[in-house]
Coordinates of N, CA, C and O in Angstrom, one line a residue:
X1174 N 150.4 81.1 93.5 CA 150.1 81.4 94.8 C 149.0 80.6 95.4 O 148.0 80.3 94.7
X1175 N 149.1 80.2 96.6 CA 148.1 79.3 97.3 C 147.4 80.1 98.4 O 148.1 80.9 99.1
X1176 N 146.1 79.8 98.6 CA 145.3 80.5 99.6 C 144.7 79.5 100.6 O 144.2 78.5 100.2
X1177 N 144.7 79.9 101.9 CA 144.1 79.0 102.9 C 142.6 79.3 103.0 O 142.0 80.2 102.4
X1178 N 141.9 78.5 103.7 CA 140.4 78.6 103.9 C 140.1 80.0 104.5 O 139.2 80.6 104.2
X1179 N 141.0 80.5 105.4 CA 140.8 81.8 106.0 C 140.9 82.9 105.0 O 140.1 83.8 105.0
X1180 N 141.9 82.8 104.1 CA 142.1 83.7 103.0 C 140.8 83.7 102.1 O 140.3 84.8 101.7
X1181 N 140.4 82.6 101.8 CA 139.2 82.4 100.9 C 138.0 83.0 101.5 O 137.2 83.7 100.9
X1182 N 137.8 82.7 102.8 CA 136.7 83.2 103.6 C 136.7 84.8 103.6 O 135.6 85.4 103.3
X1183 N 137.8 85.4 103.8 CA 137.9 86.8 103.8 C 137.7 87.4 102.4 O 137.0 88.4 102.2
X1184 N 138.2 86.7 101.4 CA 138.1 87.2 100.0 C 136.6 87.3 99.5 O 136.3 88.2 98.8
X1185 N 135.8 86.3 99.9 CA 134.4 86.3 99.5 C 133.4 86.7 100.6 O 132.2 86.8 100.3
X1186 N 133.9 87.0 101.7 CA 133.1 87.6 102.8 C 132.0 86.6 103.3 O 130.9 87.0 103.7
X1187 N 132.4 85.3 103.4 CA 131.6 84.3 103.9 C 132.4 83.4 104.9 O 133.6 83.5 104.9
X1188 N 131.7 82.6 105.7 CA 132.3 81.8 106.7 C 133.0 80.6 106.0 O 132.6 80.2 104.9
X1189 N 134.0 80.0 106.6 CA 134.6 78.8 106.1 C 133.6 77.7 105.8 O 133.7 76.9 104.9
X1190 N 132.6 77.6 106.7 CA 131.6 76.5 106.5 C 130.9 76.7 105.2 O 130.5 75.8 104.6
X1191 N 130.6 78.0 104.9 CA 129.9 78.2 103.6 C 130.8 77.8 102.4 O 130.3 77.2 101.5
X1192 N 132.1 78.0 102.5 CA 133.0 77.6 101.4 C 132.9 76.1 101.3 O 132.8 75.6 100.2
X1193 N 133.1 75.4 102.4 CA 133.0 73.9 102.3 C 131.7 73.4 101.8 O 131.6 72.4 101.1
X1194 N 130.6 74.1 102.2 CA 129.3 73.7 101.6 C 129.2 73.9 100.1 O 128.7 73.0 99.4
X1195 N 129.7 75.0 99.7 CA 129.7 75.3 98.2 C 130.5 74.2 97.5 O 130.1 73.8 96.4
X1196 N 131.6 73.8 98.1 CA 132.4 72.7 97.4 C 131.6 71.4 97.3 O 131.6 70.8 96.3
X1197 N 130.9 71.1 98.4 CA 130.1 69.8 98.4 C 129.0 69.9 97.4 O 128.6 68.9 96.8
X1198 N 128.5 71.1 97.2 CA 127.4 71.3 96.2 C 127.9 71.5 94.8 O 127.1 71.7 93.9
X1199 N 129.2 71.5 94.6 CA 129.8 71.7 93.3 C 129.8 73.1 92.8 O 129.9 73.3 91.6
X1200 N 129.6 74.1 93.7 CA 129.5 75.5 93.3 C 130.8 76.2 93.5 O 130.9 77.4 93.2
X1201 N 131.9 75.6 93.9 CA 133.2 76.3 94.2 C 134.3 75.3 93.9 O 134.2 74.1 94.1
X1202 N 135.4 75.8 93.4 CA 136.6 74.9 93.1 C 137.1 74.1 94.3 O 137.1 74.7 95.4
X1203 N 137.4 72.9 94.1 CA 138.0 72.1 95.1 C 139.5 72.5 95.4 O 140.2 73.0 94.5
X1204 N 139.9 72.4 96.6 CA 141.3 72.8 96.9 C 142.3 71.7 96.5 O 141.9 70.6 96.2
X1205 N 143.5 72.1 96.5 CA 144.7 71.2 96.3 C 145.1 70.7 97.6 O 145.3 71.5 98.5
X1206 N 145.3 69.4 97.8 CA 145.7 68.9 99.1 C 147.3 68.9 99.1 O 147.9 68.2 98.3
X1207 N 147.9 69.7 100.0 CA 149.3 69.8 100.1 C 149.8 68.8 101.1 O 151.0 68.4 101.1
X1208 N 149.0 68.4 102.1 CA 149.3 67.4 103.1 C 147.9 66.9 103.6 O 146.9 67.4 103.2
X1209 N 147.9 65.8 104.4 CA 146.7 65.2 104.8 C 145.7 66.2 105.4 O 144.5 66.1 105.1
X1210 N 146.1 67.2 106.1 CA 145.2 68.1 106.7 C 145.4 69.6 106.2 O 145.1 70.5 106.9
X1211 N 146.0 69.7 105.1 CA 146.3 71.0 104.5 C 145.8 71.1 103.1 O 146.2 70.5 102.2
X1212 N 144.7 72.0 103.0 CA 144.1 72.3 101.7 C 144.3 73.7 101.3 O 144.2 74.6 102.2
X1213 N 144.7 74.0 100.1 CA 144.9 75.3 99.6 C 144.3 75.5 98.2 O 144.2 74.5 97.5
X1214 N 144.0 76.7 97.9 CA 143.4 77.0 96.6 C 144.4 77.8 95.7 O 145.1 78.7 96.2
X1215 N 144.4 77.5 94.4 CA 145.3 78.2 93.5 C 144.7 79.4 93.0 O 143.5 79.5 92.8
X1216 N 145.5 80.5 92.8 CA 145.0 81.7 92.3 C 144.3 81.6 91.0 O 143.2 82.1 90.8
X1217 N 144.8 80.8 90.1 CA 144.2 80.5 88.8 C 142.9 79.9 88.9 O 141.9 80.3 88.1
X1218 N 142.6 79.0 89.8 CA 141.3 78.4 90.0 C 140.3 79.4 90.5 O 139.2 79.4 90.1
X1219 N 140.8 80.3 91.4 CA 139.9 81.3 92.0 C 139.5 82.3 90.9 O 138.3 82.7 90.8
X1220 N 140.5 82.7 90.1 CA 140.2 83.6 89.0 C 139.2 83.0 88.0 O 138.3 83.7 87.5
X1221 N 139.4 81.8 87.6 CA 138.5 81.1 86.7 C 137.0 81.0 87.3 O 136.1 81.3 86.6
X1222 N 137.0 80.8 88.6 CA 135.7 80.8 89.3 C 135.0 82.1 89.2 O 133.8 82.3 88.9
X1223 N 135.8 83.2 89.5 CA 135.3 84.5 89.5 C 134.8 85.0 88.1 O 133.8 85.6 87.9
X1224 N 135.6 84.6 87.1 CA 135.2 84.9 85.7 C 133.9 84.2 85.3 O 133.1 84.8 84.5
X1225 N 133.6 83.0 85.9 CA 132.4 82.3 85.6 C 131.2 82.9 86.2 O 130.1 82.6 85.9
X1226 N 131.4 83.8 87.2 CA 130.3 84.4 87.9 C 129.6 85.5 87.1 O 128.5 85.8 87.3
X1227 N 130.4 86.1 86.2 CA 129.9 87.3 85.5 C 129.1 87.0 84.3 O 128.6 86.1 83.9

């Protein structure tokens, strides 16, 4: 399953800008590019990220 930036923003309770900042800082998984202007995150990548928080 793939998630959009809106989905990710809701899931973590932060703004899309925060997610993009975290990516630039190396603190969040990079998205998969499905098209030039379409980025999505894989469920497996998000679960791995969440497991690493604990």
